C-alpha positions as YAML, in Angstrom:
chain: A
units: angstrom
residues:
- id: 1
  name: UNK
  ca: [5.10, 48.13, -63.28]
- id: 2
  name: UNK
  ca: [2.87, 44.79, -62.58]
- id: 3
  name: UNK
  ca: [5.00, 41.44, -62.20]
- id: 4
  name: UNK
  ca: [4.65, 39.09, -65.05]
- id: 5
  name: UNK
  ca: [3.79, 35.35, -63.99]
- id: 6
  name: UNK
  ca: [3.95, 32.31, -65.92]
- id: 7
  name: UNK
  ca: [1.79, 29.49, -65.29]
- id: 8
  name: UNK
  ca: [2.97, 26.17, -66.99]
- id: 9
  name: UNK
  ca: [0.88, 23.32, -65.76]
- id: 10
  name: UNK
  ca: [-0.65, 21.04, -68.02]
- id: 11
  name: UNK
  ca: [-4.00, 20.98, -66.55]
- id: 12
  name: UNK
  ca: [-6.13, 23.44, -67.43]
- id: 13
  name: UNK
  ca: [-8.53, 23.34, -64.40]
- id: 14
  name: UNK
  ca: [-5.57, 24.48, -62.21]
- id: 15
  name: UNK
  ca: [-4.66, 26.72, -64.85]
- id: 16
  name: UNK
  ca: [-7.77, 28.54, -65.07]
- id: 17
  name: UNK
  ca: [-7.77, 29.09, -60.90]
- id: 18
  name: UNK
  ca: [-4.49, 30.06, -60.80]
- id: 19
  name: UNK
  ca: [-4.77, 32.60, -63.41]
- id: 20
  name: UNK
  ca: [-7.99, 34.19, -62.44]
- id: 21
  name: UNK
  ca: [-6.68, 34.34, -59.08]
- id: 22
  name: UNK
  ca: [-3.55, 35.96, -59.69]
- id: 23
  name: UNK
  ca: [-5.43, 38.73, -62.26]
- id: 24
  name: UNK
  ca: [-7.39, 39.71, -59.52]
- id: 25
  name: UNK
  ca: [-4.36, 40.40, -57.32]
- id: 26
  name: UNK
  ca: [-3.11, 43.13, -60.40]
- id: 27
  name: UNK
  ca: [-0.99, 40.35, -61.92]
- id: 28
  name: UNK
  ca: [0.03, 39.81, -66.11]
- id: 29
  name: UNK
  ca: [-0.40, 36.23, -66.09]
- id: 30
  name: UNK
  ca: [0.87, 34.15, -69.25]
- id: 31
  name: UNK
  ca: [0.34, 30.63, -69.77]
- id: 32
  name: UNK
  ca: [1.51, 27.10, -70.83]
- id: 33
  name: UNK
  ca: [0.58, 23.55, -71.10]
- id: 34
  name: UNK
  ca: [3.95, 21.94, -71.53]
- id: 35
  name: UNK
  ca: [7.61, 22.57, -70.98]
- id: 36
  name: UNK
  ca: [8.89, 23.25, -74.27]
- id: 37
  name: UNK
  ca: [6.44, 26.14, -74.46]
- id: 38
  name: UNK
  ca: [6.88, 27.44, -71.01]
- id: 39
  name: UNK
  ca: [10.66, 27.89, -72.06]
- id: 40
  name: UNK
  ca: [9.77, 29.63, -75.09]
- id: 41
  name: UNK
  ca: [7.44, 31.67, -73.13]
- id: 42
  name: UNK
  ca: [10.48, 32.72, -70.75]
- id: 43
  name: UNK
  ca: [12.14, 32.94, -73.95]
- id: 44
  name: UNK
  ca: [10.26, 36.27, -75.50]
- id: 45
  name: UNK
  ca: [8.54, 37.35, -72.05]
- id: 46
  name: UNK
  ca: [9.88, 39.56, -69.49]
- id: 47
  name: UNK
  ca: [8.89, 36.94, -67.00]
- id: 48
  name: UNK
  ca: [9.36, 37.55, -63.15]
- id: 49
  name: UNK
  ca: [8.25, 34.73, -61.47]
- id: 50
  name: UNK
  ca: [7.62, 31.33, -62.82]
- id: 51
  name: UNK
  ca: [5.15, 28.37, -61.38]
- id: 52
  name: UNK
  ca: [5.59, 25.45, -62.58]
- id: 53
  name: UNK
  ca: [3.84, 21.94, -62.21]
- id: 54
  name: UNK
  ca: [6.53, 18.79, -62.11]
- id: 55
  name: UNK
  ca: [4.75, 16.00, -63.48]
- id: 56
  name: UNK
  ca: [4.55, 18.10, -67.11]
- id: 57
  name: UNK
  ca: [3.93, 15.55, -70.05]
- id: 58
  name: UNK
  ca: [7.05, 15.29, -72.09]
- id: 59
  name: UNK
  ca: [9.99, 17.56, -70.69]
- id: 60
  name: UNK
  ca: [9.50, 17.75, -66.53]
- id: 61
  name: UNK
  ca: [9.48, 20.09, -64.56]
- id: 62
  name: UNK
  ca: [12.55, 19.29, -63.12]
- id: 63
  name: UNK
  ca: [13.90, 19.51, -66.69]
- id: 64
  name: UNK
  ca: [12.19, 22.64, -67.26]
- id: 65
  name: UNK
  ca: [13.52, 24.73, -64.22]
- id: 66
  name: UNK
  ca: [17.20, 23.40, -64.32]
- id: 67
  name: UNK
  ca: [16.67, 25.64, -68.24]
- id: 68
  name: UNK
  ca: [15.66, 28.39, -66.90]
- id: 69
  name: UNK
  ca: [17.56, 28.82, -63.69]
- id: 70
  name: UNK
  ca: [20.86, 28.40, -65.85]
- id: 71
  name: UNK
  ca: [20.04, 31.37, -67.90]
- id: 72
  name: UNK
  ca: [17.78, 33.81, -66.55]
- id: 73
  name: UNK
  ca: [17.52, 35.06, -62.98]
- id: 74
  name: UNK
  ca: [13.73, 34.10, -62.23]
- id: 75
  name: UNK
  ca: [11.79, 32.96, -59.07]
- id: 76
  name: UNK
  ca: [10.07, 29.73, -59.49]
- id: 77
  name: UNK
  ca: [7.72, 28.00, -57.26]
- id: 78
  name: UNK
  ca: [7.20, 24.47, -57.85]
- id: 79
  name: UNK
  ca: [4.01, 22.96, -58.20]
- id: 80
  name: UNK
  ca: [3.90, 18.91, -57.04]
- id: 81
  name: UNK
  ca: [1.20, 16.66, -56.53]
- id: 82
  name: UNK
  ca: [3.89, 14.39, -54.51]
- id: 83
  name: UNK
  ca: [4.64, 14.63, -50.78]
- id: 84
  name: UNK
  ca: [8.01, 13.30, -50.98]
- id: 85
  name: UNK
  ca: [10.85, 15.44, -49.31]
- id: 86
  name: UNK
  ca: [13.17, 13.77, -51.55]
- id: 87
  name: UNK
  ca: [11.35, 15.30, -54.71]
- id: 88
  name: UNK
  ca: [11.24, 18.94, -53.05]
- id: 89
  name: UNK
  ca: [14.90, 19.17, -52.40]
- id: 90
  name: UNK
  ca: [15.62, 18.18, -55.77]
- id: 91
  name: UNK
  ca: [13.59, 21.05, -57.37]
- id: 92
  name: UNK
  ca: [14.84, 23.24, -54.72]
- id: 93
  name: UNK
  ca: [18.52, 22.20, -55.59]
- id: 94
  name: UNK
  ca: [17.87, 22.84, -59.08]
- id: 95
  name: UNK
  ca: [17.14, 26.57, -58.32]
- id: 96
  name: UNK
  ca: [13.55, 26.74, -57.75]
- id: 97
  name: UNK
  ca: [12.44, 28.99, -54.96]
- id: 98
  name: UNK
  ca: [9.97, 27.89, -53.26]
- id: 99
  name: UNK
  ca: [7.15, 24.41, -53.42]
- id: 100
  name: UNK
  ca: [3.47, 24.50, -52.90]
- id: 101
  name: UNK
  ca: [1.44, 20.25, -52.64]
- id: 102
  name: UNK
  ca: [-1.07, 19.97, -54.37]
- id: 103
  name: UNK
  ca: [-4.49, 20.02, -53.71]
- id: 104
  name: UNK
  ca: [-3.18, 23.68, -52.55]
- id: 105
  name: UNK
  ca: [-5.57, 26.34, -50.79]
- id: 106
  name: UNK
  ca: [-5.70, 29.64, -53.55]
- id: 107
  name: UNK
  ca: [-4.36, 31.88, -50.52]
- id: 108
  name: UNK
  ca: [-1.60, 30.02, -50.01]
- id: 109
  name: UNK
  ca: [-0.08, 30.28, -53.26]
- id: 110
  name: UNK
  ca: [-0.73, 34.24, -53.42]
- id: 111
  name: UNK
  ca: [1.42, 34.75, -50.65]
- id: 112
  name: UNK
  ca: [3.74, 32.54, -51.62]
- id: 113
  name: UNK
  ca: [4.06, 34.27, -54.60]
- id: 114
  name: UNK
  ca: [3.93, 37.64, -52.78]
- id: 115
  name: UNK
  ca: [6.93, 36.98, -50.63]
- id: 116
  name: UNK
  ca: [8.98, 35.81, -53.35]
- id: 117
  name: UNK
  ca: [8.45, 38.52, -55.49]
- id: 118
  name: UNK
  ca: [8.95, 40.97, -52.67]
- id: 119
  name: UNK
  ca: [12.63, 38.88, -51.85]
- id: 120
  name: UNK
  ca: [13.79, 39.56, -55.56]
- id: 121
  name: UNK
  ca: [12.79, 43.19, -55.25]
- id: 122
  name: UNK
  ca: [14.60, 43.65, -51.70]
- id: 123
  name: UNK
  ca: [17.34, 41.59, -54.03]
- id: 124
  name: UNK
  ca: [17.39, 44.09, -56.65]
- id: 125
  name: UNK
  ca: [17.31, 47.52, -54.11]
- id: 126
  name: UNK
  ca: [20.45, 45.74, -52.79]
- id: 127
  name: UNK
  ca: [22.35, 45.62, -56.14]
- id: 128
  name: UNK
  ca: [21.35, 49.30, -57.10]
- id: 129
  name: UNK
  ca: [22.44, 50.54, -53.41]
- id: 130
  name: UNK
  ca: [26.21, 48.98, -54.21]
- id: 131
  name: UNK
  ca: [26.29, 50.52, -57.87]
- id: 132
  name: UNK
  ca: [25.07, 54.19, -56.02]
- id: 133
  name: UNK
  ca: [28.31, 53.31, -53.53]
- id: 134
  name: UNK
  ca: [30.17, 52.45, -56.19]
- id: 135
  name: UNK
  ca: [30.53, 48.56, -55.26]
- id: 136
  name: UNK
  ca: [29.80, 46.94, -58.72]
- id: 137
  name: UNK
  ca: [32.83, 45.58, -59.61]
- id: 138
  name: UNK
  ca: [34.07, 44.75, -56.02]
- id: 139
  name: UNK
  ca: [35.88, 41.53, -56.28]
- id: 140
  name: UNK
  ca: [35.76, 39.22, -53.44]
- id: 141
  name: UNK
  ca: [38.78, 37.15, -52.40]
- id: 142
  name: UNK
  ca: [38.37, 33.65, -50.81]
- id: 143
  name: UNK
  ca: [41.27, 31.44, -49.73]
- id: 144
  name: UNK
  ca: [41.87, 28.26, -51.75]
- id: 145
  name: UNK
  ca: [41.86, 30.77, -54.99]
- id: 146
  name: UNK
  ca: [38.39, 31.15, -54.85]
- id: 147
  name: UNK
  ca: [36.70, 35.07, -56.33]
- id: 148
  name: UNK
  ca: [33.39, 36.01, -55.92]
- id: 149
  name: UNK
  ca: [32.40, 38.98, -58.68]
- id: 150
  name: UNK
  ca: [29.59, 40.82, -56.69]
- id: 151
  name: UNK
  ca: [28.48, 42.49, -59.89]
- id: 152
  name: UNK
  ca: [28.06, 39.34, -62.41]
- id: 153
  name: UNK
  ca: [27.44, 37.05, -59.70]
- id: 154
  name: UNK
  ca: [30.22, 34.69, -60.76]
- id: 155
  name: UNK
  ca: [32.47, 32.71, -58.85]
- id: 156
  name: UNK
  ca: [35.90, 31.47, -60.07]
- id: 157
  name: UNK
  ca: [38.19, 28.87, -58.52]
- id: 158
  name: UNK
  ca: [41.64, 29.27, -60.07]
- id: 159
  name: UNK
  ca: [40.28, 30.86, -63.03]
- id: 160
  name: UNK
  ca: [38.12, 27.93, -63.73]
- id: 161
  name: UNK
  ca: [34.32, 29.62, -63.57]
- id: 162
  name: UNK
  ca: [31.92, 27.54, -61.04]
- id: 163
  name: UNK
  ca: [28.45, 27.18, -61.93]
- id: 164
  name: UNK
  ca: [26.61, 27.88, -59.10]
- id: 165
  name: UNK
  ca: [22.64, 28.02, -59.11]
- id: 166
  name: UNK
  ca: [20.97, 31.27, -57.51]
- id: 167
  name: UNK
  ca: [20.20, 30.01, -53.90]
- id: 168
  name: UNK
  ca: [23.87, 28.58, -53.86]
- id: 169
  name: UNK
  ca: [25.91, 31.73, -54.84]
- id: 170
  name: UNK
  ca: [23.48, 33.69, -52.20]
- id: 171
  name: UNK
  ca: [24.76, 31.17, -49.78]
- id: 172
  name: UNK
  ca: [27.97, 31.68, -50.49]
- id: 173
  name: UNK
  ca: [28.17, 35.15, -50.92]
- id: 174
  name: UNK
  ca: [26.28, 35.89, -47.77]
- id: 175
  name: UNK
  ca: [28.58, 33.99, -45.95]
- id: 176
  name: UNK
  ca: [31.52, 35.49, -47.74]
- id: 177
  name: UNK
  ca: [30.34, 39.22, -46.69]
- id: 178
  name: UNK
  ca: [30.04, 38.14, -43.06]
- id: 179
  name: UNK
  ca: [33.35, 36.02, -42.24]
- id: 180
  name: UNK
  ca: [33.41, 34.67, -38.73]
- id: 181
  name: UNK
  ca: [29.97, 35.11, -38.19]
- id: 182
  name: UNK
  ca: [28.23, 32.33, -37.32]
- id: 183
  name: UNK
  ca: [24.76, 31.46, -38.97]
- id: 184
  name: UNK
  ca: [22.01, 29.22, -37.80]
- id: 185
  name: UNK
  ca: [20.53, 27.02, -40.22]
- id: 186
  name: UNK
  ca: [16.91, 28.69, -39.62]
- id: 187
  name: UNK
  ca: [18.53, 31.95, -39.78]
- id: 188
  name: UNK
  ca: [20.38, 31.09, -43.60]
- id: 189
  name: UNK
  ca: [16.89, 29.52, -44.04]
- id: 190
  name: UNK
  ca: [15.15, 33.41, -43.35]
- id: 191
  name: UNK
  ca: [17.99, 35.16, -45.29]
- id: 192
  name: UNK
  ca: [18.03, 33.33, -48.60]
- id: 193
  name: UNK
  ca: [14.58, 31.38, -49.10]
- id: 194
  name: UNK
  ca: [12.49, 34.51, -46.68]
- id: 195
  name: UNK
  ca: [10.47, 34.35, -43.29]
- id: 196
  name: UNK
  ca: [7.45, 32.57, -45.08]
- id: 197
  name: UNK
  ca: [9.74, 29.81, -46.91]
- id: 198
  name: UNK
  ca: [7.73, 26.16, -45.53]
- id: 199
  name: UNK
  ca: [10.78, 24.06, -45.81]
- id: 200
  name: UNK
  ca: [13.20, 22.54, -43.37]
- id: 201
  name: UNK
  ca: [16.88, 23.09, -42.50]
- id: 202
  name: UNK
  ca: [17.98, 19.96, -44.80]
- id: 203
  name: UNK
  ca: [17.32, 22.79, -47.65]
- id: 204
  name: UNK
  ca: [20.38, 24.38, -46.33]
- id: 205
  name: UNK
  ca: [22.86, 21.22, -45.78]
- id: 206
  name: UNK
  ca: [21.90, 20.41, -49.33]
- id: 207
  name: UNK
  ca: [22.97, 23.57, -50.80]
- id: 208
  name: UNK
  ca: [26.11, 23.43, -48.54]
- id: 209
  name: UNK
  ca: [27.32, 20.56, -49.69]
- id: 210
  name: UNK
  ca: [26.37, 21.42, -53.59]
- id: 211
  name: UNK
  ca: [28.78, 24.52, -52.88]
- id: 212
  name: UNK
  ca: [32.00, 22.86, -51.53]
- id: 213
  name: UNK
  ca: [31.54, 19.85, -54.14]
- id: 214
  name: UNK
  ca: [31.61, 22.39, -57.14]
- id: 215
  name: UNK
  ca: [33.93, 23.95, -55.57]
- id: 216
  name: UNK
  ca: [35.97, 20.84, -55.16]
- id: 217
  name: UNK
  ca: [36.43, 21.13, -51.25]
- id: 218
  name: UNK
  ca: [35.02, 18.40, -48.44]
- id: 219
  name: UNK
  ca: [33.77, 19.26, -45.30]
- id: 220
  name: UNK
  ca: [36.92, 19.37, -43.60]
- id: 221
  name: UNK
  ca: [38.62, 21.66, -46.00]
- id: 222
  name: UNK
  ca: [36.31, 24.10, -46.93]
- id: 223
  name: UNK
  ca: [36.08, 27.62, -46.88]
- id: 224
  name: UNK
  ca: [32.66, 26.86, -45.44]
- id: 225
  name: UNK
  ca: [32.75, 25.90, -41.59]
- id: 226
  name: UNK
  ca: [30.30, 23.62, -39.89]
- id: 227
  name: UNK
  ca: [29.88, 25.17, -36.32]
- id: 228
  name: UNK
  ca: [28.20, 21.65, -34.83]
- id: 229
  name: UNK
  ca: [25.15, 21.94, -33.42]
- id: 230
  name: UNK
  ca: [24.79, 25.64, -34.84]
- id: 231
  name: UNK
  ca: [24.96, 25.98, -38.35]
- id: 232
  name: UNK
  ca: [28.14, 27.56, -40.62]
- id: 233
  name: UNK
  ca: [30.30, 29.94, -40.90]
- id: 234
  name: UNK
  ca: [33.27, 31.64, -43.37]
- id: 235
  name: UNK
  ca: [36.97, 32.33, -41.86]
...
């Protein structure tokens, strides 16, 4: 089946470029010119992959992908005419995949969008190899209270349900399937964002520290270990 991709960017020069672009890679491409209709576009598409400009007129971007990341499980590459690191690690804390500057070169955002399509289908082959072994409703225990459900992606703390955003509970849960081991930032960076993800190790630290606060831990009692120097690791 051909990936669905949803352009919402307000101007319709990068529009048009974008879309021919990504038709001539075999692409459905769907479009929209504000965030209110790039929602309701998620809303009755089977979308798979979302890009999506942050200076949108009316509702932002940043607005825009903190709606869709809390319902539907979609890659989204952000789309910013800023340079700012500051404005990067916001969209990627919000649950947005990936970030492309604009002006952009065409062939950069193809295999951006290439490699995170591929990363949700190497996501998906994962989940169906754990049903086949019959792994879908493995439950797994943290101290401090804390459950992981493999098969809804949910995590609980004391019953209490923790809303974590995609690249957060793949932290967590990577970490949580390989306790003790000890992960470099750049290799949590190649795991969860892929090989071809631009962006520096900060991404991580962010996402770290997103994790233990809504989990209600600090850095010195968490179930996530800073190894100094190295990166983290789960006990």
């Amino acid at each position: 089946m051909k990936n669905t991709i949803l352009i919402v960017e307000d101007e319709e020069s990068i529009r048009d470029i974008l879309s021919y672009s990504l038709k001539r890679e075999g692409y459905i491409v769907i479009e929209a010119s504000t965030g209110e209709k790039g929602i309701k576009m998620v809303e009755d598409n089977n979308v798979d992959l979302v890009i999506l400009d942050l200076m949108l007129p009316g509702m932002s971007g940043y607005e825009v992908c903190k709606k869709i990341t809390s319902k539907y499980k979609i890659s989204i590459i952000m789309l910013t005419a800023k340079n700012d690191i500051v404005d990067k690690v916001l969209g990627l804390e919000l649950g947005a995949d990936d970030y492309i500057t604009k002006p952009f070169d065409i062939r950069e955002v193809i295999a951006r969008v290439k490699v995170c399509l591929r990363r949700m289908e190497e996501l998906k082959k994962f989940q169906m190899e754990d049903d086949k072994q019959g792994n879908s409703n493995n439950v797994i225990v943290l101290r401090n209270n804390i459950k992981i459900y493999e098969e809804s992606r949910e995590v609980f703390k004391e019953e209490n349900n923790v809303k974590l955003k995609p690249k957060e509970y793949e932290l967590l849960y990577l970490l949580a399937k390989n306790r003790n081991m000890v992960f470099s930032r750049e290799k949590l960076l190649d795991k969860i964002w892929g090989f071809d993800f631009f962006g520096d190790s900060r991404t991580v630290d962010v996402h770290i520290q997103r994790i233990r606060k809504k989990l209600g831990e600090t850095a010195e009692n968490s179930i996530i270990q800073t190894v100094f120097g190295v990166g983290y690791k789960m006990q």
